[in-house]
PDB file of C-alpha atoms in Angstrom:
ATOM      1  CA  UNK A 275       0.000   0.000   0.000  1.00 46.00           C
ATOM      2  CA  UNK A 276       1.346   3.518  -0.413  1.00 48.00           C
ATOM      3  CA  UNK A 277       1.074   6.686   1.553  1.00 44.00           C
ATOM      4  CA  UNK A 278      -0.122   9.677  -0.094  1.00 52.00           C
ATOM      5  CA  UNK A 279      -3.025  12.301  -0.564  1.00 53.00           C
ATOM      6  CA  UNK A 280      -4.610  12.098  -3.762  1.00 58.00           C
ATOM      7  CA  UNK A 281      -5.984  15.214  -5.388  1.00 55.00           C
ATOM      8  CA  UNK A 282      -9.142  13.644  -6.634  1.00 56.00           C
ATOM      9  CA  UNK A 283      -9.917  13.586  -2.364  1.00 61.00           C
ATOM     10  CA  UNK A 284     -13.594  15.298  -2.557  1.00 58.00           C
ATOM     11  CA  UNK A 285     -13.452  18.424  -0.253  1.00 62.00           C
ATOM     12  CA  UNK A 286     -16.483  16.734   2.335  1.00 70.00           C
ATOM     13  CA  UNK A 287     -16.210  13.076   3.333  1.00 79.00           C
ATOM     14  CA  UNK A 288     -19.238  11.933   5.614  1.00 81.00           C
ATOM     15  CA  UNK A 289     -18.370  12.099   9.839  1.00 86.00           C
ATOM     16  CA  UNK A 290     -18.029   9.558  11.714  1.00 91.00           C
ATOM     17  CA  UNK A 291     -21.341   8.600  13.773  1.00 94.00           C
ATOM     18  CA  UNK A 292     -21.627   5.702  16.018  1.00 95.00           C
ATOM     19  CA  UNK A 293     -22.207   3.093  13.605  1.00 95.00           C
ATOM     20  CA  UNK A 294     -19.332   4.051  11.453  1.00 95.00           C
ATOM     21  CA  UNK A 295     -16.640   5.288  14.152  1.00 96.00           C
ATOM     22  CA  UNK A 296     -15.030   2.291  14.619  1.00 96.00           C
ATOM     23  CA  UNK A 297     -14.212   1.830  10.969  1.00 96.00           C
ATOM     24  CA  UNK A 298     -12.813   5.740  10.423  1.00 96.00           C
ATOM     25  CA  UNK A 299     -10.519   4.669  13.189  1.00 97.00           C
ATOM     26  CA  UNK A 300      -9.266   2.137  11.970  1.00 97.00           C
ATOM     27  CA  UNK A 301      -8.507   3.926   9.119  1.00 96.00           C
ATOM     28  CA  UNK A 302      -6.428   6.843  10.616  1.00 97.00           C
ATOM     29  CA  UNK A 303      -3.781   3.619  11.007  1.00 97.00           C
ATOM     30  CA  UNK A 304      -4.662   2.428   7.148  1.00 98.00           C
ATOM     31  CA  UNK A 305      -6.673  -0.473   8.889  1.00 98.00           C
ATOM     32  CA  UNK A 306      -9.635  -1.353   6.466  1.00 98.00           C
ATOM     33  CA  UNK A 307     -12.296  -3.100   8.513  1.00 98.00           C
ATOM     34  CA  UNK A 308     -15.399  -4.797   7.513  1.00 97.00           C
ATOM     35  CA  UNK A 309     -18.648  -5.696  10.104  1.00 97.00           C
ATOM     36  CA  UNK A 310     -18.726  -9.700  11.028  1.00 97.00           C
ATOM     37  CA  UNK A 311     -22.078 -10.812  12.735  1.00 98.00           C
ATOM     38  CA  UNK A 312     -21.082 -13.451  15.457  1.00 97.00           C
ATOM     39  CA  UNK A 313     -24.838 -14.578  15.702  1.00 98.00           C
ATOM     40  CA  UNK A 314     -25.234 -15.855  12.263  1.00 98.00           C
ATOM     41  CA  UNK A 315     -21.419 -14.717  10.465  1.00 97.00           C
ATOM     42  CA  UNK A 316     -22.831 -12.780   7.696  1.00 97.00           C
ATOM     43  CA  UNK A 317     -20.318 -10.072   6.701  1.00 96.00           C
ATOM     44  CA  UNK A 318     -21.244  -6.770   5.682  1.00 96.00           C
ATOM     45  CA  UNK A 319     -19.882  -3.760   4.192  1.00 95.00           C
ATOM     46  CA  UNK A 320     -20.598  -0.429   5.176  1.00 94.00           C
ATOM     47  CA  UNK A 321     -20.741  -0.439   8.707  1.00 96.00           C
ATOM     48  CA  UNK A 322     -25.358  -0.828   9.322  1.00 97.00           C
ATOM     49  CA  UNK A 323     -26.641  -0.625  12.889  1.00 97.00           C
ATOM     50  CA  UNK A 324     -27.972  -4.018  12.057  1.00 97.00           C
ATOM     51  CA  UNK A 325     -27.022  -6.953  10.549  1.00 98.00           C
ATOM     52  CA  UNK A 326     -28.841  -7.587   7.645  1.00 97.00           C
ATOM     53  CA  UNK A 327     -27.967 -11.714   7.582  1.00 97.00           C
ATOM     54  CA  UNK A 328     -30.326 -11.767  10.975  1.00 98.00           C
ATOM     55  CA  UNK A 329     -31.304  -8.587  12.094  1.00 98.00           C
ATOM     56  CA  UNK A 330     -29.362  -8.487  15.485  1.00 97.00           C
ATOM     57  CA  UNK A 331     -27.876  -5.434  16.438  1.00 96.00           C
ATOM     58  CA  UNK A 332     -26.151  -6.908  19.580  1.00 95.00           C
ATOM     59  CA  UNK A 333     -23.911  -9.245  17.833  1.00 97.00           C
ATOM     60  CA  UNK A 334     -21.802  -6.731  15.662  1.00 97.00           C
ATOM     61  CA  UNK A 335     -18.057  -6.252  15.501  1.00 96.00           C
ATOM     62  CA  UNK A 336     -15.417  -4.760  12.978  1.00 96.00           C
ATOM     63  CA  UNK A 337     -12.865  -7.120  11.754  1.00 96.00           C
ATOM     64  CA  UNK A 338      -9.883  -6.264   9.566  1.00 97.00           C
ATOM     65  CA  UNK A 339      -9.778  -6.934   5.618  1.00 97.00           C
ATOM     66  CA  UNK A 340      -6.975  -7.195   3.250  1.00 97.00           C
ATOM     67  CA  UNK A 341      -9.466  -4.549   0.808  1.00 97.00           C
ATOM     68  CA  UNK A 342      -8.516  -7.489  -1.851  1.00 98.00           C
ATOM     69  CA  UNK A 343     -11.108  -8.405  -4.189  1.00 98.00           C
ATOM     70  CA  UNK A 344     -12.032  -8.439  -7.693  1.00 99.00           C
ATOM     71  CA  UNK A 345     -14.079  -5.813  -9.772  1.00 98.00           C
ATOM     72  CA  UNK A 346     -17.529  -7.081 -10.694  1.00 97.00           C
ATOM     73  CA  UNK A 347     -18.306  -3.814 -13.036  1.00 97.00           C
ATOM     74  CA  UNK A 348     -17.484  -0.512 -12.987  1.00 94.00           C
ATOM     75  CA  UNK A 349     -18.445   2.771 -14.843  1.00 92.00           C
ATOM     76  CA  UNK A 350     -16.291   6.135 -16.042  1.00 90.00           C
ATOM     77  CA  UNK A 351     -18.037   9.509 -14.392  1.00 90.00           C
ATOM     78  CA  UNK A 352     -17.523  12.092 -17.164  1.00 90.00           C
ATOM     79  CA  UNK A 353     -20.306  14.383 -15.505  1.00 92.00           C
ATOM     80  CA  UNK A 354     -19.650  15.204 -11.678  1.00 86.00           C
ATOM     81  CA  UNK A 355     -22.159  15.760  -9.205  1.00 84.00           C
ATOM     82  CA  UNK A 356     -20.606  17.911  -7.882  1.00 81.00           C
ATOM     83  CA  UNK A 357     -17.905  21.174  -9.184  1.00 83.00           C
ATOM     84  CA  UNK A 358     -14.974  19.850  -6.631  1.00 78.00           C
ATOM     85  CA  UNK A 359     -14.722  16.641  -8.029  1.00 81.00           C
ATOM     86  CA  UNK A 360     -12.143  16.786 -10.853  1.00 84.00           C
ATOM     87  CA  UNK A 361     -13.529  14.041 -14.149  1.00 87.00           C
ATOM     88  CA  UNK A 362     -13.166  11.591 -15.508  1.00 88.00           C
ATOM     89  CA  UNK A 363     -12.573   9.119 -12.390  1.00 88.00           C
ATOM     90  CA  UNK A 364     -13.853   5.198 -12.696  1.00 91.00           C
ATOM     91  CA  UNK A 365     -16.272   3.682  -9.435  1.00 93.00           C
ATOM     92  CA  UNK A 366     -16.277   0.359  -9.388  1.00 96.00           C
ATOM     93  CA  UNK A 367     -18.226  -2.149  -7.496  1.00 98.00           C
ATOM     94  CA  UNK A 368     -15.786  -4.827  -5.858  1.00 98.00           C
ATOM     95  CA  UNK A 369     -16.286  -8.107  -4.774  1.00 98.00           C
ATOM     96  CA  UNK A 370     -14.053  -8.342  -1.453  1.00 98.00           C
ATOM     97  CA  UNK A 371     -11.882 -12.068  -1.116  1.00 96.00           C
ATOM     98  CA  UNK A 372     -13.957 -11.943   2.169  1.00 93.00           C
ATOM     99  CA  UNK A 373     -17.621 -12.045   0.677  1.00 93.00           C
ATOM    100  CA  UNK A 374     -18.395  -8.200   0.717  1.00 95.00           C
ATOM    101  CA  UNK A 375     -19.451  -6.246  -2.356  1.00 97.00           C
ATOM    102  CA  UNK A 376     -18.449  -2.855  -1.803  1.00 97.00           C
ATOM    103  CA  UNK A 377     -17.900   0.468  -4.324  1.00 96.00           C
ATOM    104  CA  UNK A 378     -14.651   2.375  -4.563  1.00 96.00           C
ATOM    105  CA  UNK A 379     -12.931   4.231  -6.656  1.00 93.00           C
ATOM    106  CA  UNK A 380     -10.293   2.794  -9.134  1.00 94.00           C
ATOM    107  CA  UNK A 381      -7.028   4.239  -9.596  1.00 91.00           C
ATOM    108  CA  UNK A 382      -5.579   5.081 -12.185  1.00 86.00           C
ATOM    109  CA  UNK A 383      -8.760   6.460 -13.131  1.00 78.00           C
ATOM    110  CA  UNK A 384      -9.355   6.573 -17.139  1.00 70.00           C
ATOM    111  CA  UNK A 385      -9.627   3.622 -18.215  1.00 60.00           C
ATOM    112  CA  UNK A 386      -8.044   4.286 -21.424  1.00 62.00           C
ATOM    113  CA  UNK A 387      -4.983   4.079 -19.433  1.00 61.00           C
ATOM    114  CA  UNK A 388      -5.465   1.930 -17.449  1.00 60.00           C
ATOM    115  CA  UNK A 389      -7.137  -1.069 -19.868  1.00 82.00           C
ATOM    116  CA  UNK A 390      -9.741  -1.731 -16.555  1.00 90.00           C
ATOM    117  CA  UNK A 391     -12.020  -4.852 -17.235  1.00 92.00           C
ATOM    118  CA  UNK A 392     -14.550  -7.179 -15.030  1.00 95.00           C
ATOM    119  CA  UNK A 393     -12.306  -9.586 -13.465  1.00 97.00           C
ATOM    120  CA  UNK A 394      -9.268  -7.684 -12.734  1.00 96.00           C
ATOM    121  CA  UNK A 395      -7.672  -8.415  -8.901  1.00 97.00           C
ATOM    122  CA  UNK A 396      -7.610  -5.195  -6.935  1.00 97.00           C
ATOM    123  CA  UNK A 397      -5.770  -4.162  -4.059  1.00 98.00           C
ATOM    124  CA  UNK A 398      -6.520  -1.383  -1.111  1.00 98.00           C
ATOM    125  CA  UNK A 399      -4.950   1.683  -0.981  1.00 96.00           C
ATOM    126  CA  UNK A 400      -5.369   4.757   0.640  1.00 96.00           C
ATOM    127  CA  UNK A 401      -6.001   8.865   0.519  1.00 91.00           C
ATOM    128  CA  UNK A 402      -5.104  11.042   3.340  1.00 91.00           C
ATOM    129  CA  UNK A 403      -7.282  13.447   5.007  1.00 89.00           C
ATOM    130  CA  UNK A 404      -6.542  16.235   6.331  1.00 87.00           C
ATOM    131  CA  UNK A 405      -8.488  15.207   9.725  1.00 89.00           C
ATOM    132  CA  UNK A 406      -6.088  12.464   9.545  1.00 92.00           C
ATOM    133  CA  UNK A 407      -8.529   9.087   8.286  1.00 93.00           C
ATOM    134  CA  UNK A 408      -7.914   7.719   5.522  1.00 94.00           C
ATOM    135  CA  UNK A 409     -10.480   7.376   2.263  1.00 92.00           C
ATOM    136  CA  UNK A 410      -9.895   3.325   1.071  1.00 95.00           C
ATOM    137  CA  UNK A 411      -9.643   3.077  -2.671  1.00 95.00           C
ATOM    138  CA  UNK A 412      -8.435   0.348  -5.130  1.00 96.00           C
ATOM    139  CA  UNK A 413      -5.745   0.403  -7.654  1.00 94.00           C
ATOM    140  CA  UNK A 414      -5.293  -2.894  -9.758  1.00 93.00           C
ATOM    141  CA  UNK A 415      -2.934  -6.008  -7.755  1.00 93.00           C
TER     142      UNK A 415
END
């Protein structure tokens, strides 16, 4: 993984609330975390104030992930919504080696340059913030 703050970092990233705190920790040490049920072991990703494998909302704890997965699909954002974020940049939607589907951004971005396709292996990275958490992101293995 490399250090580094990426200028494509939007200017607002969501605060950390109760549900979420625990992951936006871990990620001030470049810890990427996903939320393990130990009622029924479904594993989820965001961080929900239930687990939607059972419904319990006593049974839920953050676990680390290697962020490794592979991209299911992905599109190229030519039209922002909103003026701070620079275009094009590629979202994807990734399939984590631990079960969760979650959606990040792909790095490099265009994929003209970077020949993305549906399959390729991705690996986490990370984007500084200035509050000093880290945004997760994937760049290809």
């Amino acid at each position: 993984m490399t250090d580094h703050t990426a200028p494509w970092v939007p200017g607002t990233v969501p605060p950390a609330d109760e549900v979420s705190a625990a992951f936006w920790d871990a990620t001030r040490e470049h810890r990427y975390t996903v939320q393990t049920c130990s009622a029924c072991q479904h594993v989820q990703y965001p961080p929900k104030a239930l687990c939607t494998g059972c419904m319990s909302m006593d049974h839920l704890t953050q676990v680390a992930s290697t962020g490794a997965g592979t991209v299911d699909t992905f599109t190229v954002v030519h039209r922002a919504p909103r003026p701070d974020l620079e275009v094009p940049y590629t979202v994807a939607r990734v399939r984590l080696t631990e079960g969760p589907v979650v959606l990040t951004r792909l790095e490099p971005a265009v994929p003209g340059e970077s020949g993305w396709t549906i399959g390729d292996e991705v690996v986490l990275d990370w984007a500084d913030l200035p509050d000093g958490r880290a945004l997760p992101f994937h760049r290809r293995a």
